[in-house]
């Protein structure tokens, strides 16, 4: 299926949860914020939220520093 991730269309396997997508992109689910179709998704719902064809995601990855 095709989704839009941070403005770029990509092909992903189906079914795929948000946590699966984060793992594929080696992102730590505890250090990101995810918006799915303009709705912020709570971190505790990453594993149970399945992506669908045409979905649009924005993933913000937090980086520490000082």
PDB file of C-alpha atoms in Angstrom:
ATOM      1  CA  UNK A   1       0.000   0.000   0.000  1.00  0.00           C
ATOM      2  CA  UNK A   2       1.038   3.597  -0.479  1.00  0.00           C
ATOM      3  CA  UNK A   3       1.258   6.130   2.358  1.00  0.00           C
ATOM      4  CA  UNK A   4       2.681   9.609   2.684  1.00  0.00           C
ATOM      5  CA  UNK A   5       5.390   9.910   5.321  1.00  0.00           C
ATOM      6  CA  UNK A   6       6.616  13.410   6.120  1.00  0.00           C
ATOM      7  CA  UNK A   7       5.521  14.613   2.704  1.00  0.00           C
ATOM      8  CA  UNK A   8       6.981  11.723   0.670  1.00  0.00           C
ATOM      9  CA  UNK A   9       4.955   8.886  -0.820  1.00  0.00           C
ATOM     10  CA  UNK A  10       6.341   5.470   0.117  1.00  0.00           C
ATOM     11  CA  UNK A  11       5.265   1.870  -0.363  1.00  0.00           C
ATOM     12  CA  UNK A  12       4.854  -0.227   2.779  1.00  0.00           C
ATOM     13  CA  UNK A  13       3.646  -3.727   3.619  1.00  0.00           C
ATOM     14  CA  UNK A  14       0.061  -4.306   4.646  1.00  0.00           C
ATOM     15  CA  UNK A  15      -1.010  -4.594   7.463  1.00  0.00           C
ATOM     16  CA  UNK A  16       1.395  -2.268   9.224  1.00  0.00           C
ATOM     17  CA  UNK A  17       1.050  -0.557  12.584  1.00  0.00           C
ATOM     18  CA  UNK A  18       2.678   2.715  13.551  1.00  0.00           C
ATOM     19  CA  UNK A  19       5.101   0.877  15.834  1.00  0.00           C
ATOM     20  CA  UNK A  20       6.054  -1.420  12.917  1.00  0.00           C
ATOM     21  CA  UNK A  21       6.694   1.607  10.704  1.00  0.00           C
ATOM     22  CA  UNK A  22       8.839   3.226  13.397  1.00  0.00           C
ATOM     23  CA  UNK A  23      10.869   0.020  13.730  1.00  0.00           C
ATOM     24  CA  UNK A  24      11.391  -0.157   9.942  1.00  0.00           C
ATOM     25  CA  UNK A  25      12.826   3.352  10.088  1.00  0.00           C
ATOM     26  CA  UNK A  26      14.850   2.577  13.251  1.00  0.00           C
ATOM     27  CA  UNK A  27      13.018   5.236  15.244  1.00  0.00           C
ATOM     28  CA  UNK A  28      12.582   4.889  19.006  1.00  0.00           C
ATOM     29  CA  UNK A  29       8.838   5.034  19.706  1.00  0.00           C
ATOM     30  CA  UNK A  30       9.520   6.759  23.030  1.00  0.00           C
ATOM     31  CA  UNK A  31      11.223   9.708  21.298  1.00  0.00           C
ATOM     32  CA  UNK A  32       8.719  10.586  18.572  1.00  0.00           C
ATOM     33  CA  UNK A  33       5.392  12.316  18.091  1.00  0.00           C
ATOM     34  CA  UNK A  34       3.125  10.965  15.356  1.00  0.00           C
ATOM     35  CA  UNK A  35       0.299  12.649  13.495  1.00  0.00           C
ATOM     36  CA  UNK A  36      -1.918  10.402  11.364  1.00  0.00           C
ATOM     37  CA  UNK A  37      -4.248  12.155   8.922  1.00  0.00           C
ATOM     38  CA  UNK A  38      -3.915  15.380  10.936  1.00  0.00           C
ATOM     39  CA  UNK A  39      -4.708  13.686  14.269  1.00  0.00           C
ATOM     40  CA  UNK A  40      -2.071  13.275  16.963  1.00  0.00           C
ATOM     41  CA  UNK A  41      -1.782   9.637  18.020  1.00  0.00           C
ATOM     42  CA  UNK A  42      -1.024   8.801  21.658  1.00  0.00           C
ATOM     43  CA  UNK A  43       2.131   6.734  22.098  1.00  0.00           C
ATOM     44  CA  UNK A  44       0.203   3.966  23.833  1.00  0.00           C
ATOM     45  CA  UNK A  45      -1.833   3.506  20.624  1.00  0.00           C
ATOM     46  CA  UNK A  46       1.147   3.095  18.264  1.00  0.00           C
ATOM     47  CA  UNK A  47       0.993  -0.722  18.400  1.00  0.00           C
ATOM     48  CA  UNK A  48      -2.739  -0.952  17.786  1.00  0.00           C
ATOM     49  CA  UNK A  49      -3.132   1.756  15.142  1.00  0.00           C
ATOM     50  CA  UNK A  50      -2.981   0.164  11.711  1.00  0.00           C
ATOM     51  CA  UNK A  51      -2.109   2.199   8.654  1.00  0.00           C
ATOM     52  CA  UNK A  52      -4.274   2.181   5.554  1.00  0.00           C
ATOM     53  CA  UNK A  53      -3.682   2.912   1.897  1.00  0.00           C
ATOM     54  CA  UNK A  54      -3.515   6.655   1.349  1.00  0.00           C
ATOM     55  CA  UNK A  55      -2.831   7.551   4.970  1.00  0.00           C
ATOM     56  CA  UNK A  56      -0.653  10.558   5.679  1.00  0.00           C
ATOM     57  CA  UNK A  57       1.791  10.551   8.596  1.00  0.00           C
ATOM     58  CA  UNK A  58       4.038  13.155  10.075  1.00  0.00           C
ATOM     59  CA  UNK A  59       6.688  11.869  12.450  1.00  0.00           C
ATOM     60  CA  UNK A  60       8.670  14.246  14.596  1.00  0.00           C
ATOM     61  CA  UNK A  61      11.799  12.797  16.178  1.00  0.00           C
ATOM     62  CA  UNK A  62      13.041  14.460  19.349  1.00  0.00           C
ATOM     63  CA  UNK A  63      16.769  15.025  19.627  1.00  0.00           C
ATOM     64  CA  UNK A  64      18.473  15.965  22.862  1.00  0.00           C
ATOM     65  CA  UNK A  65      21.236  18.449  23.077  1.00  0.00           C
ATOM     66  CA  UNK A  66      22.438  21.420  24.927  1.00  0.00           C
TER      67      UNK A  66
END
